């Protein structure tokens, strides 16, 4: 059964450093999302991406964040200058159509020191 | 605004039935999802309602009343492996939103022998 994959599974970085989180959505899916979950808190929407551009972004997704689909399979989230409060689990999700189920990847646990 | 409420914790006995309630306020409603999340793992899809009524899927059922902004997840024949957090989420689709999910804080279910 196809699934969303994410790399790395864990990332430790120093405050101020740039990180790139990678996702490979399910191959026939058209809509892509990034969510984050700070430890012990709820899953929060960051950004949606469709047709090679951002569809919507939340207040969390400020100028330090960017997304890219550099080729036909990868979908990346970049944090330019990490802050301590960026420490969280980051989930990528994809779906074939807006009305359909979003499938989540296993997540990348980011720790900013 | 968007708001979802669900109980923080519940406890039930193996083999029993448990109902997890969820209420929501939103505009541009596009469906109500239930996800299961084990600690440290990604949300996994359980059930989806877009119309009023009951959706049954094996041991899991979900109910939706759009007029009341209310849903519940029913788990039957509880097993120890059902101990997890259950996330209620609604999908919005208005003003350019591409179906991003708004999650509740989750209900942590503990199943005891």
PDB file of C-alpha atoms in Angstrom:
ATOM      1  CA  UNK A   1       0.000   0.000   0.000  1.00  0.00           C
ATOM      2  CA  UNK A   2       1.489   3.380  -0.942  1.00  0.00           C
ATOM      3  CA  UNK A   3       2.485   5.632   1.906  1.00  0.00           C
ATOM      4  CA  UNK A   4       3.940   9.033   2.614  1.00  0.00           C
ATOM      5  CA  UNK A   5       7.607   8.908   3.606  1.00  0.00           C
ATOM      6  CA  UNK A   6       9.680  11.500   5.435  1.00  0.00           C
ATOM      7  CA  UNK A   7      13.371  11.997   6.082  1.00  0.00           C
ATOM      8  CA  UNK A   8      15.129  12.343   8.379  1.00  0.00           C
ATOM      9  CA  UNK A   9      13.210  10.712  11.211  1.00  0.00           C
ATOM     10  CA  UNK A  10      15.123  12.820  13.742  1.00  0.00           C
ATOM     11  CA  UNK A  11      17.051  16.059  13.359  1.00  0.00           C
ATOM     12  CA  UNK A  12      19.018  17.915  16.014  1.00  0.00           C
ATOM     13  CA  UNK A  13      20.233  21.394  15.153  1.00  0.00           C
ATOM     14  CA  UNK A  14      21.619  24.514  16.773  1.00  0.00           C
ATOM     15  CA  UNK A  15      19.493  27.625  17.086  1.00  0.00           C
ATOM     16  CA  UNK A  16      19.935  29.841  14.040  1.00  0.00           C
ATOM     17  CA  UNK A  17      20.803  27.000  11.685  1.00  0.00           C
ATOM     18  CA  UNK A  18      18.831  26.105   8.585  1.00  0.00           C
ATOM     19  CA  UNK A  19      17.061  22.767   8.316  1.00  0.00           C
ATOM     20  CA  UNK A  20      15.351  21.073   5.412  1.00  0.00           C
ATOM     21  CA  UNK A  21      12.752  18.415   6.073  1.00  0.00           C
ATOM     22  CA  UNK A  22      11.909  16.098   3.218  1.00  0.00           C
ATOM     23  CA  UNK A  23       8.742  14.317   2.238  1.00  0.00           C
ATOM     24  CA  UNK A  24       7.727  12.017  -0.586  1.00  0.00           C
ATOM     25  CA  UNK A  25       3.936  12.158  -0.933  1.00  0.00           C
ATOM     26  CA  UNK A  26       1.879   9.318  -2.367  1.00  0.00           C
ATOM     27  CA  UNK A  27       2.513   9.341  -6.099  1.00  0.00           C
ATOM     28  CA  UNK A  28      -0.945  10.142  -7.494  1.00  0.00           C
ATOM     29  CA  UNK A  29      -1.763  12.735  -4.850  1.00  0.00           C
ATOM     30  CA  UNK A  30      -2.101  16.377  -5.815  1.00  0.00           C
ATOM     31  CA  UNK A  31      -2.466  18.274  -2.545  1.00  0.00           C
ATOM     32  CA  UNK A  32       0.346  18.442  -0.019  1.00  0.00           C
ATOM     33  CA  UNK A  33       0.456  19.738   3.523  1.00  0.00           C
ATOM     34  CA  UNK A  34       2.825  20.337   6.384  1.00  0.00           C
ATOM     35  CA  UNK A  35       1.651  20.137   9.992  1.00  0.00           C
ATOM     36  CA  UNK A  36       3.552  20.339  13.223  1.00  0.00           C
ATOM     37  CA  UNK A  37       2.936  19.021  16.718  1.00  0.00           C
ATOM     38  CA  UNK A  38       4.777  20.441  19.684  1.00  0.00           C
ATOM     39  CA  UNK A  39       5.214  17.800  22.384  1.00  0.00           C
ATOM     40  CA  UNK A  40       1.988  17.339  24.326  1.00  0.00           C
ATOM     41  CA  UNK A  41       0.030  19.729  22.132  1.00  0.00           C
ATOM     42  CA  UNK A  42      -2.343  19.425  19.209  1.00  0.00           C
ATOM     43  CA  UNK A  43      -1.490  18.966  15.567  1.00  0.00           C
ATOM     44  CA  UNK A  44      -1.322  22.376  13.875  1.00  0.00           C
ATOM     45  CA  UNK A  45      -1.641  23.229  10.202  1.00  0.00           C
ATOM     46  CA  UNK A  46       1.324  25.047   8.653  1.00  0.00           C
ATOM     47  CA  UNK A  47       0.868  25.197   4.891  1.00  0.00           C
ATOM     48  CA  UNK A  48      -0.934  23.638   1.945  1.00  0.00           C
ATOM     49  CA  UNK A  49       0.520  23.293  -1.532  1.00  0.00           C
ATOM     50  CA  UNK A  50      -1.166  22.607  -4.828  1.00  0.00           C
ATOM     51  CA  UNK A  51      -0.195  23.008  -8.459  1.00  0.00           C
ATOM     52  CA  UNK A  52       3.330  24.059  -7.508  1.00  0.00           C
ATOM     53  CA  UNK A  53       2.339  26.924  -5.295  1.00  0.00           C
ATOM     54  CA  UNK A  54       1.263  27.626  -1.739  1.00  0.00           C
ATOM     55  CA  UNK A  55      -2.521  27.532  -1.387  1.00  0.00           C
ATOM     56  CA  UNK A  56      -2.782  28.652   2.185  1.00  0.00           C
ATOM     57  CA  UNK A  57      -0.536  29.167   5.182  1.00  0.00           C
ATOM     58  CA  UNK A  58      -1.191  29.601   8.870  1.00  0.00           C
ATOM     59  CA  UNK A  59       0.102  32.322  11.171  1.00  0.00           C
ATOM     60  CA  UNK A  60       2.861  29.940  12.250  1.00  0.00           C
ATOM     61  CA  UNK A  61       4.254  29.808   8.704  1.00  0.00           C
ATOM     62  CA  UNK A  62       6.197  33.077   8.786  1.00  0.00           C
ATOM     63  CA  UNK A  63       9.073  34.293   6.622  1.00  0.00           C
ATOM     64  CA  UNK A  64      11.424  31.771   8.182  1.00  0.00           C
ATOM     65  CA  UNK A  65       9.520  28.930   6.552  1.00  0.00           C
ATOM     66  CA  UNK A  66       9.387  27.954   2.904  1.00  0.00           C
ATOM     67  CA  UNK A  67       8.205  24.959   0.917  1.00  0.00           C
ATOM     68  CA  UNK A  68       9.291  23.584  -2.393  1.00  0.00           C
ATOM     69  CA  UNK A  69       8.548  20.746  -4.758  1.00  0.00           C
ATOM     70  CA  UNK A  70      11.923  20.523  -6.459  1.00  0.00           C
ATOM     71  CA  UNK A  71      11.011  17.551  -8.630  1.00  0.00           C
ATOM     72  CA  UNK A  72       8.086  15.246  -9.335  1.00  0.00           C
ATOM     73  CA  UNK A  73       8.341  13.357  -6.079  1.00  0.00           C
ATOM     74  CA  UNK A  74       9.843  15.386  -3.233  1.00  0.00           C
ATOM     75  CA  UNK A  75       8.159  18.058  -1.131  1.00  0.00           C
ATOM     76  CA  UNK A  76      10.369  19.970   1.277  1.00  0.00           C
ATOM     77  CA  UNK A  77       9.934  22.284   4.247  1.00  0.00           C
ATOM     78  CA  UNK A  78      12.806  24.651   4.985  1.00  0.00           C
ATOM     79  CA  UNK A  79      13.270  26.585   8.187  1.00  0.00           C
ATOM     80  CA  UNK A  80      15.859  29.281   7.508  1.00  0.00           C
ATOM     81  CA  UNK A  81      16.960  30.205  11.002  1.00  0.00           C
ATOM     82  CA  UNK A  82      15.649  27.810  13.606  1.00  0.00           C
ATOM     83  CA  UNK A  83      14.422  28.942  17.001  1.00  0.00           C
ATOM     84  CA  UNK A  84      14.050  26.938  20.187  1.00  0.00           C
ATOM     85  CA  UNK A  85      10.284  27.034  19.790  1.00  0.00           C
ATOM     86  CA  UNK A  86      10.535  25.290  16.415  1.00  0.00           C
ATOM     87  CA  UNK A  87      11.259  22.050  18.277  1.00  0.00           C
ATOM     88  CA  UNK A  88       8.363  19.793  17.330  1.00  0.00           C
ATOM     89  CA  UNK A  89       7.282  16.818  15.285  1.00  0.00           C
ATOM     90  CA  UNK A  90       6.725  17.849  11.673  1.00  0.00           C
ATOM     91  CA  UNK A  91       4.270  15.824   9.613  1.00  0.00           C
ATOM     92  CA  UNK A  92       3.817  15.853   5.885  1.00  0.00           C
ATOM     93  CA  UNK A  93       0.430  14.789   4.490  1.00  0.00           C
ATOM     94  CA  UNK A  94      -1.018  14.324   1.053  1.00  0.00           C
ATOM     95  CA  UNK A  95      -4.366  13.673  -0.565  1.00  0.00           C
ATOM     96  CA  UNK A  96      -5.699  13.038  -4.032  1.00  0.00           C
ATOM     97  CA  UNK A  97      -8.546  15.532  -3.710  1.00  0.00           C
ATOM     98  CA  UNK A  98      -9.617  18.106  -1.141  1.00  0.00           C
ATOM     99  CA  UNK A  99     -12.642  16.106  -0.079  1.00  0.00           C
ATOM    100  CA  UNK A 100     -10.652  12.942   0.478  1.00  0.00           C
ATOM    101  CA  UNK A 101      -8.602  11.597   3.347  1.00  0.00           C
ATOM    102  CA  UNK A 102      -5.197  13.066   4.095  1.00  0.00           C
ATOM    103  CA  UNK A 103      -2.514  10.479   4.723  1.00  0.00           C
ATOM    104  CA  UNK A 104       0.272  11.413   7.081  1.00  0.00           C
ATOM    105  CA  UNK A 105       3.936  10.530   6.911  1.00  0.00           C
ATOM    106  CA  UNK A 106       5.745   9.172   9.982  1.00  0.00           C
ATOM    107  CA  UNK A 107       7.084  12.605  10.875  1.00  0.00           C
ATOM    108  CA  UNK A 108      10.440  14.251  11.536  1.00  0.00           C
ATOM    109  CA  UNK A 109      11.242  15.013  15.138  1.00  0.00           C
ATOM    110  CA  UNK A 110      13.148  18.311  15.175  1.00  0.00           C
ATOM    111  CA  UNK A 111      15.065  19.396  18.244  1.00  0.00           C
ATOM    112  CA  UNK A 112      16.569  22.875  18.300  1.00  0.00           C
ATOM    113  CA  UNK A 113      19.252  23.432  20.941  1.00  0.00           C
TER     114      UNK A 113
ATOM    115  CA  UNK B   1     -13.270  31.167  14.069  1.00  0.00           C
ATOM    116  CA  UNK B   2     -12.448  27.478  14.176  1.00  0.00           C
ATOM    117  CA  UNK B   3     -12.763  25.567  17.440  1.00  0.00           C
ATOM    118  CA  UNK B   4     -12.910  21.890  18.349  1.00  0.00           C
ATOM    119  CA  UNK B   5     -13.607  20.461  21.785  1.00  0.00           C
ATOM    120  CA  UNK B   6     -13.153  16.892  22.931  1.00  0.00           C
ATOM    121  CA  UNK B   7     -12.513  15.326  26.333  1.00  0.00           C
ATOM    122  CA  UNK B   8      -8.894  15.229  27.395  1.00  0.00           C
ATOM    123  CA  UNK B   9      -8.828  11.711  28.764  1.00  0.00           C
ATOM    124  CA  UNK B  10     -11.027   8.631  28.993  1.00  0.00           C
ATOM    125  CA  UNK B  11     -10.605   5.195  30.516  1.00  0.00           C
ATOM    126  CA  UNK B  12     -12.404   2.024  29.471  1.00  0.00           C
ATOM    127  CA  UNK B  13     -12.189  -1.702  29.996  1.00  0.00           C
ATOM    128  CA  UNK B  14     -11.013  -4.274  27.479  1.00  0.00           C
ATOM    129  CA  UNK B  15     -13.978  -5.702  25.578  1.00  0.00           C
ATOM    130  CA  UNK B  16     -16.230  -2.745  26.356  1.00  0.00           C
ATOM    131  CA  UNK B  17     -17.619   0.020  24.159  1.00  0.00           C
ATOM    132  CA  UNK B  18     -16.490   3.646  24.423  1.00  0.00           C
ATOM    133  CA  UNK B  19     -17.846   6.807  22.805  1.00  0.00           C
ATOM    134  CA  UNK B  20     -15.599   9.820  22.288  1.00  0.00           C
ATOM    135  CA  UNK B  21     -17.480  13.049  21.641  1.00  0.00           C
ATOM    136  CA  UNK B  22     -16.370  16.056  19.639  1.00  0.00           C
ATOM    137  CA  UNK B  23     -18.019  19.427  19.128  1.00  0.00           C
ATOM    138  CA  UNK B  24     -16.871  22.018  16.659  1.00  0.00           C
ATOM    139  CA  UNK B  25     -17.581  25.532  15.418  1.00  0.00           C
ATOM    140  CA  UNK B  26     -16.488  26.462  11.947  1.00  0.00           C
ATOM    141  CA  UNK B  27     -17.379  28.118   8.687  1.00  0.00           C
ATOM    142  CA  UNK B  28     -16.851  26.402   5.360  1.00  0.00           C
ATOM    143  CA  UNK B  29     -17.242  22.921   6.788  1.00  0.00           C
ATOM    144  CA  UNK B  30     -15.978  20.211   4.463  1.00  0.00           C
ATOM    145  CA  UNK B  31     -15.972  17.054   6.527  1.00  0.00           C
ATOM    146  CA  UNK B  32     -15.158  15.598   9.929  1.00  0.00           C
ATOM    147  CA  UNK B  33     -12.267  13.208  10.383  1.00  0.00           C
ATOM    148  CA  UNK B  34     -11.164  10.931  13.160  1.00  0.00           C
ATOM    149  CA  UNK B  35      -7.536   9.920  13.457  1.00  0.00           C
ATOM    150  CA  UNK B  36      -5.767   7.618  15.893  1.00  0.00           C
ATOM    151  CA  UNK B  37      -2.356   8.626  17.197  1.00  0.00           C
ATOM    152  CA  UNK B  38      -0.090   6.446  19.294  1.00  0.00           C
ATOM    153  CA  UNK B  39       2.524   8.296  21.319  1.00  0.00           C
ATOM    154  CA  UNK B  40       5.397   9.496  19.144  1.00  0.00           C
ATOM    155  CA  UNK B  41       3.755   8.356  15.942  1.00  0.00           C
ATOM    156  CA  UNK B  42       1.836   9.931  13.073  1.00  0.00           C
ATOM    157  CA  UNK B  43      -1.951  10.261  13.008  1.00  0.00           C
ATOM    158  CA  UNK B  44      -3.557   7.371  11.152  1.00  0.00           C
ATOM    159  CA  UNK B  45      -6.930   7.743   9.488  1.00  0.00           C
ATOM    160  CA  UNK B  46      -9.918   6.037  11.090  1.00  0.00           C
ATOM    161  CA  UNK B  47     -13.114   7.555   9.752  1.00  0.00           C
ATOM    162  CA  UNK B  48     -14.634  10.402   7.766  1.00  0.00           C
ATOM    163  CA  UNK B  49     -18.112  11.944   7.755  1.00  0.00           C
ATOM    164  CA  UNK B  50     -19.265  14.622   5.373  1.00  0.00           C
ATOM    165  CA  UNK B  51     -23.025  14.002   5.623  1.00  0.00           C
ATOM    166  CA  UNK B  52     -25.143  13.534   8.728  1.00  0.00           C
ATOM    167  CA  UNK B  53     -25.440  10.043  10.071  1.00  0.00           C
ATOM    168  CA  UNK B  54     -23.426   7.036  11.083  1.00  0.00           C
ATOM    169  CA  UNK B  55     -20.453   5.571   9.220  1.00  0.00           C
ATOM    170  CA  UNK B  56     -19.477   2.071  10.297  1.00  0.00           C
ATOM    171  CA  UNK B  57     -16.092   0.540   9.703  1.00  0.00           C
ATOM    172  CA  UNK B  58     -15.511  -2.701  11.551  1.00  0.00           C
ATOM    173  CA  UNK B  59     -15.065  -2.013  15.264  1.00  0.00           C
ATOM    174  CA  UNK B  60     -15.116   1.741  14.656  1.00  0.00           C
ATOM    175  CA  UNK B  61     -18.115   3.924  13.866  1.00  0.00           C
ATOM    176  CA  UNK B  62     -18.411   7.673  13.573  1.00  0.00           C
ATOM    177  CA  UNK B  63     -21.471   9.860  13.719  1.00  0.00           C
ATOM    178  CA  UNK B  64     -22.004  13.415  12.506  1.00  0.00           C
ATOM    179  CA  UNK B  65     -24.696  16.037  13.075  1.00  0.00           C
ATOM    180  CA  UNK B  66     -23.800  19.145  11.108  1.00  0.00           C
ATOM    181  CA  UNK B  67     -26.680  21.209  12.522  1.00  0.00           C
ATOM    182  CA  UNK B  68     -25.411  20.555  16.054  1.00  0.00           C
ATOM    183  CA  UNK B  69     -21.712  20.745  15.224  1.00  0.00           C
ATOM    184  CA  UNK B  70     -21.305  17.375  16.884  1.00  0.00           C
ATOM    185  CA  UNK B  71     -19.581  14.107  16.141  1.00  0.00           C
ATOM    186  CA  UNK B  72     -18.658  11.006  18.052  1.00  0.00           C
ATOM    187  CA  UNK B  73     -16.364   8.062  17.531  1.00  0.00           C
ATOM    188  CA  UNK B  74     -17.591   4.720  18.820  1.00  0.00           C
ATOM    189  CA  UNK B  75     -15.113   1.966  19.514  1.00  0.00           C
ATOM    190  CA  UNK B  76     -16.482  -1.520  20.147  1.00  0.00           C
ATOM    191  CA  UNK B  77     -14.857  -4.634  21.586  1.00  0.00           C
ATOM    192  CA  UNK B  78     -12.015  -2.600  22.955  1.00  0.00           C
ATOM    193  CA  UNK B  79      -8.542  -4.090  22.785  1.00  0.00           C
ATOM    194  CA  UNK B  80      -5.439  -3.078  24.683  1.00  0.00           C
ATOM    195  CA  UNK B  81      -3.889  -1.835  21.447  1.00  0.00           C
ATOM    196  CA  UNK B  82      -6.680   0.746  21.185  1.00  0.00           C
ATOM    197  CA  UNK B  83      -4.950   2.720  23.935  1.00  0.00           C
ATOM    198  CA  UNK B  84      -4.000   5.876  22.036  1.00  0.00           C
ATOM    199  CA  UNK B  85      -5.053   9.451  21.435  1.00  0.00           C
ATOM    200  CA  UNK B  86      -8.066   9.984  19.201  1.00  0.00           C
ATOM    201  CA  UNK B  87      -8.022  13.192  17.222  1.00  0.00           C
ATOM    202  CA  UNK B  88     -11.124  14.901  15.934  1.00  0.00           C
ATOM    203  CA  UNK B  89     -10.435  17.181  12.964  1.00  0.00           C
ATOM    204  CA  UNK B  90     -12.529  19.122  10.531  1.00  0.00           C
ATOM    205  CA  UNK B  91     -11.607  20.060   7.032  1.00  0.00           C
ATOM    206  CA  UNK B  92     -12.342  23.517   5.771  1.00  0.00           C
ATOM    207  CA  UNK B  93     -12.786  24.599   2.199  1.00  0.00           C
ATOM    208  CA  UNK B  94     -13.600  28.239   1.712  1.00  0.00           C
ATOM    209  CA  UNK B  95     -11.858  31.390   0.625  1.00  0.00           C
ATOM    210  CA  UNK B  96      -9.083  29.451  -1.052  1.00  0.00           C
ATOM    211  CA  UNK B  97      -8.461  26.958   1.723  1.00  0.00           C
ATOM    212  CA  UNK B  98      -7.429  23.652   0.253  1.00  0.00           C
ATOM    213  CA  UNK B  99      -8.933  21.297   2.782  1.00  0.00           C
ATOM    214  CA  UNK B 100      -6.406  21.839   5.542  1.00  0.00           C
ATOM    215  CA  UNK B 101      -7.333  20.044   8.738  1.00  0.00           C
ATOM    216  CA  UNK B 102      -8.053  21.786  12.016  1.00  0.00           C
ATOM    217  CA  UNK B 103      -7.425  19.374  14.886  1.00  0.00           C
ATOM    218  CA  UNK B 104      -8.744  19.153  18.388  1.00  0.00           C
ATOM    219  CA  UNK B 105      -6.352  18.483  21.243  1.00  0.00           C
ATOM    220  CA  UNK B 106      -7.164  14.801  21.163  1.00  0.00           C
ATOM    221  CA  UNK B 107      -8.676  12.398  23.660  1.00  0.00           C
ATOM    222  CA  UNK B 108      -6.230  10.056  25.348  1.00  0.00           C
ATOM    223  CA  UNK B 109      -7.937   6.697  25.761  1.00  0.00           C
ATOM    224  CA  UNK B 110      -6.557   4.169  28.220  1.00  0.00           C
ATOM    225  CA  UNK B 111      -7.864   0.613  27.897  1.00  0.00           C
ATOM    226  CA  UNK B 112      -7.474  -1.454  31.049  1.00  0.00           C
ATOM    227  CA  UNK B 113      -7.694  -5.228  31.399  1.00  0.00           C
TER     228      UNK B 113
END
